[in-house]
């Protein structure tokens, strides 16, 4: 557990500096498969489920005023015990501690990259001017669900940290195989029905101000979601059966 007085990632505050190694003067831009595997194993050792990679398009960079191209997304699953706790200020605090604890390891990943000759810098996970989810969507490795959550194949209870880097040859995905989720969600809607705060308008747009997920840790929509209850692969199989039935009708 981290020290609770530790001043970590906070809204409206600059990114804390816990790097032990400086960025190299002339950063390299090609990583070997072996080194990438080593980084993945280091992330897994600290409980992360895996890494996704975003290559930011020119249009995207212009839209968000971003001057970097290549992004690592270090994913971890929010703990089941915490997710199942009733919402409260205490739960909100525990969720924040979990987030901070994972975040500390991301400095170690940046240092690993810097030591090996690459530029590596954390992206502030709570920055006001940057949409982490928009950057995540550039990975073609996730989708935004009807409950406004970022779903990766690792799980719907994924949270993540990001590092931008000089490395150009990361295994970026060009196509998103998860786009079927939108069609599945259109047949479900459990998250909207069960939201205790009515945090969706009549057009089913998510109303951030009414959602208490960040304040008190409401996870009702997550707990009810088939992607949480059954996992990505099982829901995909169910969707494929459903699609076949529809085609045969
Ligand atoms: S987290 Fe809770 S309040 Fe927010 S949308 Fe989901 S069910 Fe509604
Ligand atoms: S509860 Fe249903 S509609 Fe909502 S995100 Fe999950 S699958 Fe999609």
mmCIF file of C-alpha atoms and ligand atoms in Angstrom:
data_model
loop_
_atom_site.group_PDB
_atom_site.id
_atom_site.type_symbol
_atom_site.label_atom_id
_atom_site.label_comp_id
_atom_site.label_asym_id
_atom_site.label_seq_id
_atom_site.Cartn_x
_atom_site.Cartn_y
_atom_site.Cartn_z
ATOM 1 C CA UNK A 1 0.000 0.000 0.000
ATOM 2 C CA UNK A 2 1.205 3.505 -0.721
ATOM 3 C CA UNK A 3 1.434 6.092 2.008
ATOM 4 C CA UNK A 4 -1.969 7.807 2.148
ATOM 5 C CA UNK A 5 -0.335 11.225 2.571
ATOM 6 C CA UNK A 6 1.431 10.760 -0.777
ATOM 7 C CA UNK A 7 0.502 13.583 -3.169
ATOM 8 C CA UNK A 8 -0.008 11.707 -6.416
ATOM 9 C CA UNK A 9 -2.186 12.297 -9.444
ATOM 10 C CA UNK A 10 -4.711 15.034 -8.714
ATOM 11 C CA UNK A 11 -7.101 16.994 -10.877
ATOM 12 C CA UNK A 12 -5.843 20.490 -11.750
ATOM 13 C CA UNK A 13 -2.330 19.719 -10.414
ATOM 14 C CA UNK A 14 0.809 19.130 -12.469
ATOM 15 C CA UNK A 15 2.071 15.615 -12.974
ATOM 16 C CA UNK A 16 4.249 14.547 -10.023
ATOM 17 C CA UNK A 17 7.864 13.752 -10.871
ATOM 18 C CA UNK A 18 8.917 10.309 -9.666
ATOM 19 C CA UNK A 19 11.319 9.483 -12.483
ATOM 20 C CA UNK A 20 14.718 8.203 -11.444
ATOM 21 C CA UNK A 21 16.247 8.459 -14.921
ATOM 22 C CA UNK A 22 16.357 11.401 -17.337
ATOM 23 C CA UNK A 23 15.182 11.123 -20.933
ATOM 24 C CA UNK A 24 18.088 10.378 -23.307
ATOM 25 C CA UNK A 25 19.485 13.271 -25.373
ATOM 26 C CA UNK A 26 19.076 11.453 -28.686
ATOM 27 C CA UNK A 27 16.223 9.019 -28.167
ATOM 28 C CA UNK A 28 16.023 5.829 -30.217
ATOM 29 C CA UNK A 29 12.847 5.055 -32.110
ATOM 30 C CA UNK A 30 12.966 1.299 -32.682
ATOM 31 C CA UNK A 31 12.411 -1.287 -29.991
ATOM 32 C CA UNK A 32 13.186 -5.004 -30.305
ATOM 33 C CA UNK A 33 10.529 -7.675 -29.698
ATOM 34 C CA UNK A 34 12.604 -8.962 -26.770
ATOM 35 C CA UNK A 35 12.697 -5.577 -25.042
ATOM 36 C CA UNK A 36 8.994 -5.039 -25.606
ATOM 37 C CA UNK A 37 8.366 -8.462 -24.088
ATOM 38 C CA UNK A 38 10.525 -7.510 -21.107
ATOM 39 C CA UNK A 39 8.449 -4.363 -20.590
ATOM 40 C CA UNK A 40 5.214 -6.370 -20.865
ATOM 41 C CA UNK A 41 6.490 -8.841 -18.277
ATOM 42 C CA UNK A 42 7.481 -5.980 -15.972
ATOM 43 C CA UNK A 43 3.949 -4.572 -16.262
ATOM 44 C CA UNK A 44 2.422 -8.004 -15.614
ATOM 45 C CA UNK A 45 4.656 -8.461 -12.579
ATOM 46 C CA UNK A 46 2.993 -5.370 -11.105
ATOM 47 C CA UNK A 47 -0.515 -6.681 -11.789
ATOM 48 C CA UNK A 48 -1.218 -4.950 -15.119
ATOM 49 C CA UNK A 49 -3.209 -7.076 -17.591
ATOM 50 C CA UNK A 50 -1.315 -5.913 -20.660
ATOM 51 C CA UNK A 51 -0.348 -3.054 -22.944
ATOM 52 C CA UNK A 52 -2.194 -1.492 -25.869
ATOM 53 C CA UNK A 53 -0.649 1.000 -28.286
ATOM 54 C CA UNK A 54 -2.043 4.161 -29.847
ATOM 55 C CA UNK A 55 -0.637 5.853 -32.934
ATOM 56 C CA UNK A 56 -2.142 9.311 -32.979
ATOM 57 C CA UNK A 57 -3.298 10.576 -36.347
ATOM 58 C CA UNK A 58 -2.385 14.042 -37.647
ATOM 59 C CA UNK A 59 -6.038 15.154 -37.396
ATOM 60 C CA UNK A 60 -6.274 13.887 -33.830
ATOM 61 C CA UNK A 61 -3.100 15.693 -32.807
ATOM 62 C CA UNK A 62 -4.392 18.919 -34.331
ATOM 63 C CA UNK A 63 -7.757 18.570 -32.621
ATOM 64 C CA UNK A 64 -6.236 18.066 -29.164
ATOM 65 C CA UNK A 65 -3.134 20.196 -29.700
ATOM 66 C CA UNK A 66 -0.832 17.242 -29.045
ATOM 67 C CA UNK A 67 2.771 17.048 -30.218
ATOM 68 C CA UNK A 68 3.475 13.357 -29.633
ATOM 69 C CA UNK A 69 2.643 10.331 -31.777
ATOM 70 C CA UNK A 70 3.167 7.022 -30.013
ATOM 71 C CA UNK A 71 1.455 5.992 -26.819
ATOM 72 C CA UNK A 72 1.699 2.985 -24.515
ATOM 73 C CA UNK A 73 -1.512 2.160 -22.620
ATOM 74 C CA UNK A 74 -0.818 0.190 -19.450
ATOM 75 C CA UNK A 75 -4.053 -1.523 -18.426
ATOM 76 C CA UNK A 76 -5.108 -2.859 -15.044
ATOM 77 C CA UNK A 77 -8.367 -4.237 -13.700
ATOM 78 C CA UNK A 78 -10.092 -2.394 -10.898
ATOM 79 C CA UNK A 79 -10.407 -4.875 -8.012
ATOM 80 C CA UNK A 80 -13.618 -6.910 -7.774
ATOM 81 C CA UNK A 81 -13.906 -6.440 -4.028
ATOM 82 C CA UNK A 82 -13.848 -2.684 -4.418
ATOM 83 C CA UNK A 83 -16.255 -2.702 -7.342
ATOM 84 C CA UNK A 84 -18.758 -4.692 -5.273
ATOM 85 C CA UNK A 85 -18.628 -2.370 -2.252
ATOM 86 C CA UNK A 86 -21.621 -0.080 -1.760
ATOM 87 C CA UNK A 87 -20.932 3.488 -2.905
ATOM 88 C CA UNK A 88 -19.586 5.758 -0.165
ATOM 89 C CA UNK A 89 -16.936 8.414 0.388
ATOM 90 C CA UNK A 90 -14.749 5.645 1.871
ATOM 91 C CA UNK A 91 -15.089 3.579 -1.296
ATOM 92 C CA UNK A 92 -14.143 6.629 -3.374
ATOM 93 C CA UNK A 93 -11.013 7.014 -1.249
ATOM 94 C CA UNK A 94 -10.061 3.333 -1.592
ATOM 95 C CA UNK A 95 -10.534 3.504 -5.359
ATOM 96 C CA UNK A 96 -8.271 6.528 -5.491
ATOM 97 C CA UNK A 97 -5.611 4.694 -3.468
ATOM 98 C CA UNK A 98 -5.775 1.733 -5.841
ATOM 99 C CA UNK A 99 -5.369 4.091 -8.795
ATOM 100 C CA UNK A 100 -2.399 5.876 -7.202
ATOM 101 C CA UNK A 101 -0.733 2.588 -6.361
ATOM 102 C CA UNK A 102 -0.811 1.357 -9.962
ATOM 103 C CA UNK A 103 0.244 4.797 -11.163
ATOM 104 C CA UNK A 104 3.479 4.703 -9.191
ATOM 105 C CA UNK A 105 4.618 1.639 -11.153
ATOM 106 C CA UNK A 106 4.201 3.501 -14.426
ATOM 107 C CA UNK A 107 7.225 5.654 -13.523
ATOM 108 C CA UNK A 108 9.222 2.422 -13.340
ATOM 109 C CA UNK A 109 8.053 1.554 -16.873
ATOM 110 C CA UNK A 110 9.098 5.008 -18.113
ATOM 111 C CA UNK A 111 12.490 4.603 -16.422
ATOM 112 C CA UNK A 112 12.884 1.172 -18.045
ATOM 113 C CA UNK A 113 12.335 2.776 -21.455
ATOM 114 C CA UNK A 114 14.597 5.756 -20.725
ATOM 115 C CA UNK A 115 17.385 3.443 -19.501
ATOM 116 C CA UNK A 116 17.137 1.604 -22.813
ATOM 117 C CA UNK A 117 17.549 4.796 -24.840
ATOM 118 C CA UNK A 118 13.938 5.829 -25.554
ATOM 119 C CA UNK A 119 12.047 9.005 -24.687
ATOM 120 C CA UNK A 120 9.231 8.117 -22.310
ATOM 121 C CA UNK A 121 6.894 10.490 -20.446
ATOM 122 C CA UNK A 122 3.726 9.841 -18.487
ATOM 123 C CA UNK A 123 0.584 11.552 -19.687
ATOM 124 C CA UNK A 124 -1.267 13.101 -16.782
ATOM 125 C CA UNK A 125 -4.201 10.704 -16.233
ATOM 126 C CA UNK A 126 -6.406 13.483 -14.855
ATOM 127 C CA UNK A 127 -5.436 16.319 -17.200
ATOM 128 C CA UNK A 128 -8.344 18.626 -17.964
ATOM 129 C CA UNK A 129 -7.353 19.398 -21.531
ATOM 130 C CA UNK A 130 -6.690 15.855 -22.734
ATOM 131 C CA UNK A 131 -9.155 13.035 -23.239
ATOM 132 C CA UNK A 132 -7.504 9.787 -22.183
ATOM 133 C CA UNK A 133 -10.400 7.877 -23.643
ATOM 134 C CA UNK A 134 -10.007 9.611 -26.990
ATOM 135 C CA UNK A 135 -6.327 8.615 -26.999
ATOM 136 C CA UNK A 136 -7.317 5.068 -25.979
ATOM 137 C CA UNK A 137 -9.749 4.899 -28.906
ATOM 138 C CA UNK A 138 -6.865 5.653 -31.255
ATOM 139 C CA UNK A 139 -5.450 2.236 -30.307
ATOM 140 C CA UNK A 140 -8.242 0.419 -32.193
ATOM 141 C CA UNK A 141 -8.163 -1.886 -29.192
ATOM 142 C CA UNK A 142 -11.223 -0.670 -27.269
ATOM 143 C CA UNK A 143 -14.703 0.768 -27.722
ATOM 144 C CA UNK A 144 -16.914 3.113 -25.732
ATOM 145 C CA UNK A 145 -19.990 1.261 -24.502
ATOM 146 C CA UNK A 146 -23.527 2.512 -24.063
ATOM 147 C CA UNK A 147 -22.693 3.048 -20.379
ATOM 148 C CA UNK A 148 -19.904 5.392 -21.514
ATOM 149 C CA UNK A 149 -17.168 3.032 -20.339
ATOM 150 C CA UNK A 150 -14.009 2.194 -22.185
ATOM 151 C CA UNK A 151 -14.168 -1.541 -22.930
ATOM 152 C CA UNK A 152 -10.977 -3.437 -23.757
ATOM 153 C CA UNK A 153 -10.953 -7.205 -24.323
ATOM 154 C CA UNK A 154 -9.209 -7.420 -20.929
ATOM 155 C CA UNK A 155 -12.476 -6.351 -19.283
ATOM 156 C CA UNK A 156 -14.924 -3.508 -18.865
ATOM 157 C CA UNK A 157 -13.430 -2.782 -15.439
ATOM 158 C CA UNK A 158 -10.145 -1.716 -17.030
ATOM 159 C CA UNK A 159 -8.419 1.432 -15.922
ATOM 160 C CA UNK A 160 -5.173 2.638 -17.452
ATOM 161 C CA UNK A 161 -2.144 4.897 -17.471
ATOM 162 C CA UNK A 162 -0.353 6.167 -20.545
ATOM 163 C CA UNK A 163 3.209 6.947 -21.579
ATOM 164 C CA UNK A 164 4.112 8.758 -24.775
ATOM 165 C CA UNK A 165 7.329 7.704 -26.402
ATOM 166 C CA UNK A 166 9.767 8.122 -29.284
ATOM 167 C CA UNK A 167 9.254 4.460 -30.295
ATOM 168 C CA UNK A 168 7.785 4.268 -33.783
ATOM 169 C CA UNK A 169 7.615 0.497 -34.338
ATOM 170 C CA UNK A 170 5.097 -0.505 -31.677
ATOM 171 C CA UNK A 171 2.505 -3.136 -32.699
ATOM 172 C CA UNK A 172 -0.223 -0.612 -33.507
ATOM 173 C CA UNK A 173 -3.579 -2.021 -34.617
ATOM 174 C CA UNK A 174 -4.983 -0.637 -37.872
ATOM 175 C CA UNK A 175 -8.459 -2.102 -37.484
ATOM 176 C CA UNK A 176 -10.809 -2.299 -34.559
ATOM 177 C CA UNK A 177 -12.326 -5.795 -34.146
ATOM 178 C CA UNK A 178 -14.598 -4.665 -31.329
ATOM 179 C CA UNK A 179 -17.021 -2.481 -33.266
ATOM 180 C CA UNK A 180 -19.753 -5.169 -32.973
ATOM 181 C CA UNK A 181 -20.160 -4.055 -29.342
ATOM 182 C CA UNK A 182 -22.253 -1.067 -30.411
ATOM 183 C CA UNK A 183 -24.791 -3.384 -32.032
ATOM 184 C CA UNK A 184 -24.826 -5.638 -28.956
ATOM 185 C CA UNK A 185 -25.310 -2.663 -26.641
ATOM 186 C CA UNK A 186 -28.264 -1.511 -28.758
ATOM 187 C CA UNK A 187 -30.048 -4.759 -27.823
ATOM 188 C CA UNK A 188 -29.225 -4.525 -24.105
ATOM 189 C CA UNK A 189 -29.510 -1.184 -22.270
ATOM 190 C CA UNK A 190 -29.353 -2.739 -18.768
ATOM 191 C CA UNK A 191 -26.899 -0.036 -17.654
ATOM 192 C CA UNK A 192 -29.374 2.721 -18.468
ATOM 193 C CA UNK A 193 -32.310 0.897 -16.866
ATOM 194 C CA UNK A 194 -30.421 0.223 -13.639
ATOM 195 C CA UNK A 195 -28.648 3.553 -13.151
ATOM 196 C CA UNK A 196 -29.814 4.782 -9.721
ATOM 197 C CA UNK A 197 -28.982 8.411 -10.569
ATOM 198 C CA UNK A 198 -30.727 8.612 -13.930
ATOM 199 C CA UNK A 199 -27.434 9.714 -15.438
ATOM 200 C CA UNK A 200 -28.673 9.406 -19.040
ATOM 201 C CA UNK A 201 -30.996 11.780 -20.883
ATOM 202 C CA UNK A 202 -33.959 10.743 -23.039
ATOM 203 C CA UNK A 203 -31.618 10.232 -25.999
ATOM 204 C CA UNK A 204 -29.457 7.989 -23.793
ATOM 205 C CA UNK A 205 -26.611 10.495 -23.690
ATOM 206 C CA UNK A 206 -24.481 10.056 -20.593
ATOM 207 C CA UNK A 207 -24.840 12.920 -18.080
ATOM 208 C CA UNK A 208 -21.465 13.144 -16.377
ATOM 209 C CA UNK A 209 -22.649 15.600 -13.705
ATOM 210 C CA UNK A 210 -25.241 13.146 -12.403
ATOM 211 C CA UNK A 211 -22.946 10.114 -12.363
ATOM 212 C CA UNK A 212 -21.486 9.396 -8.920
ATOM 213 C CA UNK A 213 -18.824 6.907 -10.069
ATOM 214 C CA UNK A 214 -15.906 9.215 -9.298
ATOM 215 C CA UNK A 215 -17.334 10.818 -6.167
ATOM 216 C CA UNK A 216 -18.638 7.774 -4.334
ATOM 217 C CA UNK A 217 -17.670 4.833 -6.473
ATOM 218 C CA UNK A 218 -21.051 3.910 -7.929
ATOM 219 C CA UNK A 219 -20.479 0.842 -10.096
ATOM 220 C CA UNK A 220 -24.073 -0.233 -10.633
ATOM 221 C CA UNK A 221 -23.903 -0.115 -14.434
ATOM 222 C CA UNK A 222 -20.621 -2.002 -14.393
ATOM 223 C CA UNK A 223 -21.917 -4.707 -12.056
ATOM 224 C CA UNK A 224 -24.981 -5.262 -14.253
ATOM 225 C CA UNK A 225 -23.124 -5.263 -17.548
ATOM 226 C CA UNK A 226 -22.804 -8.633 -19.332
ATOM 227 C CA UNK A 227 -19.210 -7.738 -20.190
ATOM 228 C CA UNK A 228 -18.448 -7.648 -16.465
ATOM 229 C CA UNK A 229 -20.620 -10.596 -15.475
ATOM 230 C CA UNK A 230 -19.575 -12.969 -18.275
ATOM 231 C CA UNK A 231 -16.433 -11.501 -19.809
ATOM 232 C CA UNK A 232 -15.713 -10.321 -23.336
ATOM 233 C CA UNK A 233 -15.336 -13.707 -25.080
ATOM 234 C CA UNK A 234 -18.610 -15.144 -23.775
ATOM 235 C CA UNK A 235 -20.550 -12.023 -24.725
ATOM 236 C CA UNK A 236 -19.018 -12.138 -28.186
ATOM 237 C CA UNK A 237 -20.134 -15.763 -28.632
ATOM 238 C CA UNK A 238 -23.610 -14.805 -27.445
ATOM 239 C CA UNK A 239 -23.664 -11.910 -29.913
ATOM 240 C CA UNK A 240 -22.587 -14.201 -32.770
ATOM 241 C CA UNK A 241 -25.437 -16.637 -31.968
ATOM 242 C CA UNK A 242 -27.861 -13.724 -31.753
ATOM 243 C CA UNK A 243 -26.673 -12.372 -35.102
ATOM 244 C CA UNK A 244 -27.065 -15.768 -36.760
ATOM 245 C CA UNK A 245 -30.620 -16.059 -35.437
ATOM 246 C CA UNK A 246 -31.412 -12.579 -36.778
ATOM 247 C CA UNK A 247 -30.018 -13.499 -40.195
ATOM 248 C CA UNK A 248 -32.132 -16.674 -40.310
ATOM 249 C CA UNK A 249 -35.377 -14.884 -39.452
HETATM 250 S S1 LIG B 1 -21.714 4.652 -12.395
HETATM 251 FE FE1 LIG B 1 -23.683 4.645 -11.341
HETATM 252 S S2 LIG B 1 -24.423 6.735 -11.568
HETATM 253 FE FE2 LIG B 1 -22.799 6.478 -13.069
HETATM 254 S S3 LIG B 1 -23.844 5.846 -14.933
HETATM 255 FE FE3 LIG B 1 -23.215 3.980 -13.869
HETATM 256 S S4 LIG B 1 -24.986 3.398 -12.656
HETATM 257 FE FE4 LIG B 1 -25.272 5.540 -13.249
HETATM 258 S S1 LIG B 2 -25.066 -3.033 -19.787
HETATM 259 FE FE1 LIG B 2 -25.559 -3.644 -21.853
HETATM 260 S S2 LIG B 2 -25.867 -1.716 -22.971
HETATM 261 FE FE2 LIG B 2 -24.800 -1.229 -21.091
HETATM 262 S S3 LIG B 2 -22.641 -1.238 -21.668
HETATM 263 FE FE3 LIG B 2 -23.114 -3.267 -20.867
HETATM 264 S S4 LIG B 2 -23.659 -4.447 -22.693
HETATM 265 FE FE4 LIG B 2 -23.737 -2.309 -23.275
#
